[in-house]
Short mmCIF file of C-alpha atoms in Angstrom, two decimals:
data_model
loop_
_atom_site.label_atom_id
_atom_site.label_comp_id
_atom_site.label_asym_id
_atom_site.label_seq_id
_atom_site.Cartn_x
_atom_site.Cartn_y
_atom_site.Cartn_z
CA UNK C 1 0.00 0.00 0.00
CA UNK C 2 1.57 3.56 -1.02
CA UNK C 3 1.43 6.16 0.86
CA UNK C 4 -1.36 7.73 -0.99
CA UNK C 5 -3.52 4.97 -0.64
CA UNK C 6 -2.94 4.99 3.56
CA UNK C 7 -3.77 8.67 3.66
CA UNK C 8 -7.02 8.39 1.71
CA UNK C 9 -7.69 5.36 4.12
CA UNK C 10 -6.76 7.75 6.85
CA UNK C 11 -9.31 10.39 6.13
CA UNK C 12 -12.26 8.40 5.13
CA UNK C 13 -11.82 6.80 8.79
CA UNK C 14 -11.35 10.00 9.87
CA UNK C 15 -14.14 11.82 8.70
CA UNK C 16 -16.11 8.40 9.30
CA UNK C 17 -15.91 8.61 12.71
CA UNK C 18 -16.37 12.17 12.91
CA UNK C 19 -19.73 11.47 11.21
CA UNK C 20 -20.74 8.64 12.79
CA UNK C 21 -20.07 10.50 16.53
CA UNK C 22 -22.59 13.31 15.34
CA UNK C 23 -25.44 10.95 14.38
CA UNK C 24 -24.72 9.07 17.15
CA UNK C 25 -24.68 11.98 19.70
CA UNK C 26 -27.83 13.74 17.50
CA UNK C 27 -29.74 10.37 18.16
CA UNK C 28 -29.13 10.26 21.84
CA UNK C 29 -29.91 13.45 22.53
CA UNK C 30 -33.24 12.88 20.90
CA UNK C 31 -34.09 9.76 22.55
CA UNK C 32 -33.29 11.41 25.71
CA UNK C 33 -35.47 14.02 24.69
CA UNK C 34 -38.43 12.37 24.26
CA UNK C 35 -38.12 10.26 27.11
CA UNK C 36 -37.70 13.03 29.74
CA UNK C 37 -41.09 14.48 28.14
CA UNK C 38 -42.65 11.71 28.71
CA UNK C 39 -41.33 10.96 32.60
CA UNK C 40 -42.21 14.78 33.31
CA UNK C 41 -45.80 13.57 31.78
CA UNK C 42 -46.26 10.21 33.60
CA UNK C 43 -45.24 12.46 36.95
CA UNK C 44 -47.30 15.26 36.43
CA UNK C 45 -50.51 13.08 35.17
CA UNK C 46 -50.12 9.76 37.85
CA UNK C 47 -52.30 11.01 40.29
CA UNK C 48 -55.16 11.33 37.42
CA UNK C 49 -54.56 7.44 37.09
CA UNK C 50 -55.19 7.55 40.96
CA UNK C 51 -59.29 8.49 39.76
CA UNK C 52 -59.13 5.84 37.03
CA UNK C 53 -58.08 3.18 40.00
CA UNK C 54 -60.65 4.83 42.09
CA UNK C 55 -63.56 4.34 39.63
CA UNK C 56 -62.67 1.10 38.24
CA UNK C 57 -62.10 -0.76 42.21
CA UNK C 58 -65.17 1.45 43.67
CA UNK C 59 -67.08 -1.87 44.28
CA UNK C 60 -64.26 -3.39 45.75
CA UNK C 61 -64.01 -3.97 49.75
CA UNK C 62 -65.08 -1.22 51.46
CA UNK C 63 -62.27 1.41 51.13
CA UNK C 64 -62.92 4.75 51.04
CA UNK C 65 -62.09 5.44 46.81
CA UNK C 66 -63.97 9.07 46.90
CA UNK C 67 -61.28 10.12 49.08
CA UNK C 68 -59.03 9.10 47.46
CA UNK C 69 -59.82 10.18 43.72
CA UNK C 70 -60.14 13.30 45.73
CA UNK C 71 -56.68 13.27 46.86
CA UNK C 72 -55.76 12.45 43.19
CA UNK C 73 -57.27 15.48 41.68
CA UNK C 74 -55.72 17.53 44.04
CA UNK C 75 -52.69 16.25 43.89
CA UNK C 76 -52.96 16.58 40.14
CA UNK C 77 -54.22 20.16 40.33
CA UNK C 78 -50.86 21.15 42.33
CA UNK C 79 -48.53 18.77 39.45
CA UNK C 80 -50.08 21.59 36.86
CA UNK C 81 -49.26 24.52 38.80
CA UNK C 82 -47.10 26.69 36.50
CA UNK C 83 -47.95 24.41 33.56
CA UNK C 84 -46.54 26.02 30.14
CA UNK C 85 -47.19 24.08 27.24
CA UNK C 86 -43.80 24.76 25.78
CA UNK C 87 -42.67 21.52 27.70
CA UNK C 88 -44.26 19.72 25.50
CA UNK C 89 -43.28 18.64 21.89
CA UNK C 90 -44.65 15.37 20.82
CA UNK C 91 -48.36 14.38 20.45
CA UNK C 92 -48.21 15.05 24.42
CA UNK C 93 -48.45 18.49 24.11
CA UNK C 94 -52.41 18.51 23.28
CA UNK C 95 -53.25 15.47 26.03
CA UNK C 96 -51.75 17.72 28.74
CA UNK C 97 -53.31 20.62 27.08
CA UNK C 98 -56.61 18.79 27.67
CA UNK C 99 -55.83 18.18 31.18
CA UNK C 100 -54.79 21.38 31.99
CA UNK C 101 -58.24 22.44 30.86
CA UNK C 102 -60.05 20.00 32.92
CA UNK C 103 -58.35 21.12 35.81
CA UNK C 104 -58.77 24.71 35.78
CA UNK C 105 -62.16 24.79 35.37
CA UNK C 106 -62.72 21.48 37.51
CA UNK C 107 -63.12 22.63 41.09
CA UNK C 108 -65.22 20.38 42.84
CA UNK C 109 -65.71 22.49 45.94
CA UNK C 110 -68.16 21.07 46.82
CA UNK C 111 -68.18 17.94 49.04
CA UNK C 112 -66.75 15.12 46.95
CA UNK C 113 -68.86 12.01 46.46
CA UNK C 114 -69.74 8.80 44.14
CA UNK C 115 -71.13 11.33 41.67
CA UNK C 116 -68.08 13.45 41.77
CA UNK C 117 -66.29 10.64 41.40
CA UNK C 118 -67.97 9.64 38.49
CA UNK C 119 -68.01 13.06 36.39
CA UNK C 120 -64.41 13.98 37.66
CA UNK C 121 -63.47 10.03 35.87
CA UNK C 122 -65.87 10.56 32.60
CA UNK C 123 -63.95 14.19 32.14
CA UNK C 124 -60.22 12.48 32.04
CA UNK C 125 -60.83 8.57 30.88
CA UNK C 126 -60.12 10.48 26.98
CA UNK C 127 -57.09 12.11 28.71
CA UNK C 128 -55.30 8.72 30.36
CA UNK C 129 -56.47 6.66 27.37
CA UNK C 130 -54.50 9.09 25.27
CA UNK C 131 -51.30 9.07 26.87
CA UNK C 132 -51.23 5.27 27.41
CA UNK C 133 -51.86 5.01 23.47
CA UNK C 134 -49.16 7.83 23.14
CA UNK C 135 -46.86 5.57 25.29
CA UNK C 136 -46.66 2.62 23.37
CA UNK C 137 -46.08 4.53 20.28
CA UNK C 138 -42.80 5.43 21.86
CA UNK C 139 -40.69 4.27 19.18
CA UNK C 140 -43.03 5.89 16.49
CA UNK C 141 -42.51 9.23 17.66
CA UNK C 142 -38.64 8.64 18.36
CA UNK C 143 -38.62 8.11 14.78
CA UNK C 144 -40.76 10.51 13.10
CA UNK C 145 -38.30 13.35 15.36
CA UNK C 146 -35.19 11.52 13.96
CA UNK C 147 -36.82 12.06 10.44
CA UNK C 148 -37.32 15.49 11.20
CA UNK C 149 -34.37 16.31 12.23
CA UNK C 150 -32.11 18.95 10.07
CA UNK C 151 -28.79 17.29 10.92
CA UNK C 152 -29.44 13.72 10.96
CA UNK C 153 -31.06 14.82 7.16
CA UNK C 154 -28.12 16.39 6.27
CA UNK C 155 -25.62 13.74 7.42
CA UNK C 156 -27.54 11.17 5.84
CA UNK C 157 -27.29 12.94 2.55
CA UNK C 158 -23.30 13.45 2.93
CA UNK C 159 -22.59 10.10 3.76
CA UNK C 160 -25.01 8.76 0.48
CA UNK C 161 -23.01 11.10 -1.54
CA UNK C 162 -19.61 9.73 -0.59
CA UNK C 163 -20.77 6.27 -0.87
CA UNK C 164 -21.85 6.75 -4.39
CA UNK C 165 -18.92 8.35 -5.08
CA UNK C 166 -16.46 5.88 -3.25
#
């Protein structure tokens, strides 16, 4: 091998691994994305599953579920405090839109009860069926942002380019 031949080797390694690093790095930092969004979402809407427990296990033993789907939807009430939409990218963005909604204008002052219970589950069963859909199309959404994104688009093209021209 000449010398020519080992510095053209050199490079292509080289610049490989220079381009391989930034997809790799570009990938992880969405993936990491995505899945903090979804942890701060699981947090801040867990205590709505609370009223979803509540209501499906109310004929179960003789526990006291009003309290605690109350508890839940104050609880839930206090995760929204501050809540700016921004957080949000993905599909999430309109589910905790939706349940920002239902808890501002949700106050249930009044003395909670099986009806309460009831209306209070009916107004966020859309809202915890969403985001468990939205969960298992994890991947989907990891790659729909990959396919999105500017520089994984234009490294992909750079590194067809050279291929074809290799």
């Amino acid at each position: 091998m000449d010398l020519v031949n080992a510095m053209q080797n050199l490079a292509i390694g080289i610049i490989g691994g220079i381009f391989s690093s930034v997809i790799v790095s570009v990938v992880t930092y969405i993936l990491d994305d995505i899945r903090n969004e979804f942890q701060k979402a699981r947090i801040m809407l867990n205590p709505l599953l609370s009223i979803e427990f509540a209501e499906r296990t109310k004929n179960v033993g003789t526990w006291d579920y009003v309290e605690y789907a109350r508890n839940g939807f104050e609880e839930a009430k206090r995760n929204f405090v501050g809540y700016d939409e921004l957080q949000f990218k993905t599909e999430l963005r309109d589910t905790m839109d939706r349940a920002n909604e239902i808890l501002k204008k949700k106050s249930y002052s009044e003395e909670w009860n099986k009806a309460t219970v009831d209306d209070c589950y009916n107004e966020i069963k859309k809202i915890v069926e969403d985001f468990k859909e939205q969960e298992k199309q994890f991947t989907k959404i990891i790659l729909e942002r990959m396919g999105k994104n500017k520089i994984l688009i234009v490294m992909s093209v750079i590194t067809i380019i050279v291929l074809v021209c290799a």
